[in-house]
Amino acid sequence: SEFSNEMENTFNVDNESPDKMTLDKFNQIQTGMTYEQVVTIVGSEGTLSTESTYGNQSMKIYYWYASNGISNASISFTNGKVSAKSQIGL
């Protein structure tokens, strides 16, 4: 049944919290996506690290950590859309 498949998948996640960043999730994030789309992919809201505005351009940089608490991804949003992304150790 569909339910038992979902249960199996839940237990095969290698102890990674569903709200943490993974390389697989990072690779799904594409330029032009909205913050809301990224939150849906990762499963959590991330941490706002930088916010700046130049004229009519607003820039925000969010971090998401992996389950080890060290590896992370930083996603830059310009006017609410992904403009750049980088990751360390995912």
PDB file of C-alpha atoms in Angstrom:
ATOM      1  CA  SER A   1       0.000   0.000   0.000  1.00  0.00           C
ATOM      2  CA  GLU A   2       0.980   3.610  -0.442  1.00  0.00           C
ATOM      3  CA  PHE A   3       1.130   4.158   3.307  1.00  0.00           C
ATOM      4  CA  SER A   4       3.625   1.379   4.004  1.00  0.00           C
ATOM      5  CA  ASN A   5       5.909   2.701   1.236  1.00  0.00           C
ATOM      6  CA  GLU A   6       5.906   6.110   2.863  1.00  0.00           C
ATOM      7  CA  MET A   7       6.728   4.545   6.219  1.00  0.00           C
ATOM      8  CA  GLU A   8       9.659   2.641   4.728  1.00  0.00           C
ATOM      9  CA  ASN A   9      11.014   5.804   3.139  1.00  0.00           C
ATOM     10  CA  THR A  10      10.786   7.602   6.461  1.00  0.00           C
ATOM     11  CA  PHE A  11      13.032   5.039   8.128  1.00  0.00           C
ATOM     12  CA  ASN A  12      15.645   4.970   5.352  1.00  0.00           C
ATOM     13  CA  VAL A  13      16.701   8.581   5.735  1.00  0.00           C
ATOM     14  CA  ASP A  14      19.994   7.909   7.580  1.00  0.00           C
ATOM     15  CA  ASN A  15      18.869   9.840  10.644  1.00  0.00           C
ATOM     16  CA  GLU A  16      18.679  13.080   8.677  1.00  0.00           C
ATOM     17  CA  SER A  17      16.067  15.399  10.082  1.00  0.00           C
ATOM     18  CA  PRO A  18      13.413  16.177   7.461  1.00  0.00           C
ATOM     19  CA  ASP A  19      13.818  19.907   8.149  1.00  0.00           C
ATOM     20  CA  LYS A  20      17.576  19.962   7.441  1.00  0.00           C
ATOM     21  CA  MET A  21      19.467  20.754   4.246  1.00  0.00           C
ATOM     22  CA  THR A  22      20.856  17.890   2.164  1.00  0.00           C
ATOM     23  CA  LEU A  23      22.808  17.885  -1.094  1.00  0.00           C
ATOM     24  CA  ASP A  24      19.763  16.411  -2.813  1.00  0.00           C
ATOM     25  CA  LYS A  25      17.582  19.301  -1.626  1.00  0.00           C
ATOM     26  CA  PHE A  26      20.304  21.823  -2.480  1.00  0.00           C
ATOM     27  CA  ASN A  27      20.440  20.505  -6.032  1.00  0.00           C
ATOM     28  CA  GLN A  28      16.669  20.979  -6.408  1.00  0.00           C
ATOM     29  CA  ILE A  29      16.927  24.698  -5.622  1.00  0.00           C
ATOM     30  CA  GLN A  30      17.038  26.709  -8.836  1.00  0.00           C
ATOM     31  CA  THR A  31      17.659  30.362  -9.649  1.00  0.00           C
ATOM     32  CA  GLY A  32      14.374  32.269  -9.827  1.00  0.00           C
ATOM     33  CA  MET A  33      12.554  30.190  -7.208  1.00  0.00           C
ATOM     34  CA  THR A  34      10.739  32.063  -4.450  1.00  0.00           C
ATOM     35  CA  TYR A  35      11.670  31.826  -0.787  1.00  0.00           C
ATOM     36  CA  GLU A  36       8.444  29.884  -0.209  1.00  0.00           C
ATOM     37  CA  GLN A  37       9.439  27.283  -2.821  1.00  0.00           C
ATOM     38  CA  VAL A  38      12.830  26.825  -1.156  1.00  0.00           C
ATOM     39  CA  VAL A  39      11.188  26.445   2.266  1.00  0.00           C
ATOM     40  CA  THR A  40       8.927  23.756   0.773  1.00  0.00           C
ATOM     41  CA  ILE A  41      11.925  21.850  -0.624  1.00  0.00           C
ATOM     42  CA  VAL A  42      14.033  22.042   2.535  1.00  0.00           C
ATOM     43  CA  GLY A  43      11.179  21.674   5.021  1.00  0.00           C
ATOM     44  CA  SER A  44      12.173  24.581   7.260  1.00  0.00           C
ATOM     45  CA  GLU A  45      12.466  28.360   7.111  1.00  0.00           C
ATOM     46  CA  GLY A  46      16.232  28.735   7.423  1.00  0.00           C
ATOM     47  CA  THR A  47      18.085  31.515   9.237  1.00  0.00           C
ATOM     48  CA  LEU A  48      18.225  35.022   7.832  1.00  0.00           C
ATOM     49  CA  SER A  49      21.877  36.123   8.015  1.00  0.00           C
ATOM     50  CA  THR A  50      22.015  39.260   5.868  1.00  0.00           C
ATOM     51  CA  GLU A  51      19.420  41.705   4.653  1.00  0.00           C
ATOM     52  CA  SER A  52      20.174  44.753   2.537  1.00  0.00           C
ATOM     53  CA  THR A  53      18.408  47.110   0.187  1.00  0.00           C
ATOM     54  CA  TYR A  54      19.857  49.110  -2.693  1.00  0.00           C
ATOM     55  CA  GLY A  55      17.305  51.387  -4.301  1.00  0.00           C
ATOM     56  CA  ASN A  56      14.487  49.061  -5.340  1.00  0.00           C
ATOM     57  CA  GLN A  57      16.593  45.886  -4.972  1.00  0.00           C
ATOM     58  CA  SER A  58      16.246  43.913  -1.767  1.00  0.00           C
ATOM     59  CA  MET A  59      18.755  41.190  -0.980  1.00  0.00           C
ATOM     60  CA  LYS A  60      18.436  38.535   1.706  1.00  0.00           C
ATOM     61  CA  ILE A  61      20.788  35.675   2.438  1.00  0.00           C
ATOM     62  CA  TYR A  62      19.479  32.662   4.329  1.00  0.00           C
ATOM     63  CA  TYR A  63      21.396  29.709   5.767  1.00  0.00           C
ATOM     64  CA  TRP A  64      20.167  26.176   6.165  1.00  0.00           C
ATOM     65  CA  TYR A  65      22.210  23.659   8.136  1.00  0.00           C
ATOM     66  CA  ALA A  66      22.601  19.942   7.502  1.00  0.00           C
ATOM     67  CA  SER A  67      21.806  17.408  10.215  1.00  0.00           C
ATOM     68  CA  ASN A  68      25.431  17.434  11.433  1.00  0.00           C
ATOM     69  CA  GLY A  69      25.072  21.111  12.381  1.00  0.00           C
ATOM     70  CA  ILE A  70      28.217  22.039  10.445  1.00  0.00           C
ATOM     71  CA  SER A  71      27.555  21.580   6.733  1.00  0.00           C
ATOM     72  CA  ASN A  72      25.292  24.266   5.348  1.00  0.00           C
ATOM     73  CA  ALA A  73      23.877  25.979   2.318  1.00  0.00           C
ATOM     74  CA  SER A  74      23.543  29.696   1.845  1.00  0.00           C
ATOM     75  CA  ILE A  75      20.887  30.912  -0.564  1.00  0.00           C
ATOM     76  CA  SER A  76      20.753  34.515  -1.768  1.00  0.00           C
ATOM     77  CA  PHE A  77      17.398  36.027  -2.695  1.00  0.00           C
ATOM     78  CA  THR A  78      17.079  39.212  -4.736  1.00  0.00           C
ATOM     79  CA  ASN A  79      13.588  40.714  -4.624  1.00  0.00           C
ATOM     80  CA  GLY A  80      12.299  37.428  -3.198  1.00  0.00           C
ATOM     81  CA  LYS A  81      13.806  35.129  -5.866  1.00  0.00           C
ATOM     82  CA  VAL A  82      16.853  32.885  -5.665  1.00  0.00           C
ATOM     83  CA  SER A  83      19.793  34.718  -7.269  1.00  0.00           C
ATOM     84  CA  ALA A  84      22.729  32.668  -5.993  1.00  0.00           C
ATOM     85  CA  LYS A  85      23.443  29.603  -3.880  1.00  0.00           C
ATOM     86  CA  SER A  86      26.478  27.982  -2.331  1.00  0.00           C
ATOM     87  CA  GLN A  87      27.096  25.086  -0.004  1.00  0.00           C
ATOM     88  CA  ILE A  88      29.810  23.812   2.301  1.00  0.00           C
ATOM     89  CA  GLY A  89      30.246  20.117   2.989  1.00  0.00           C
ATOM     90  CA  LEU A  90      26.840  18.831   1.906  1.00  0.00           C
TER      91      LEU A  90
END
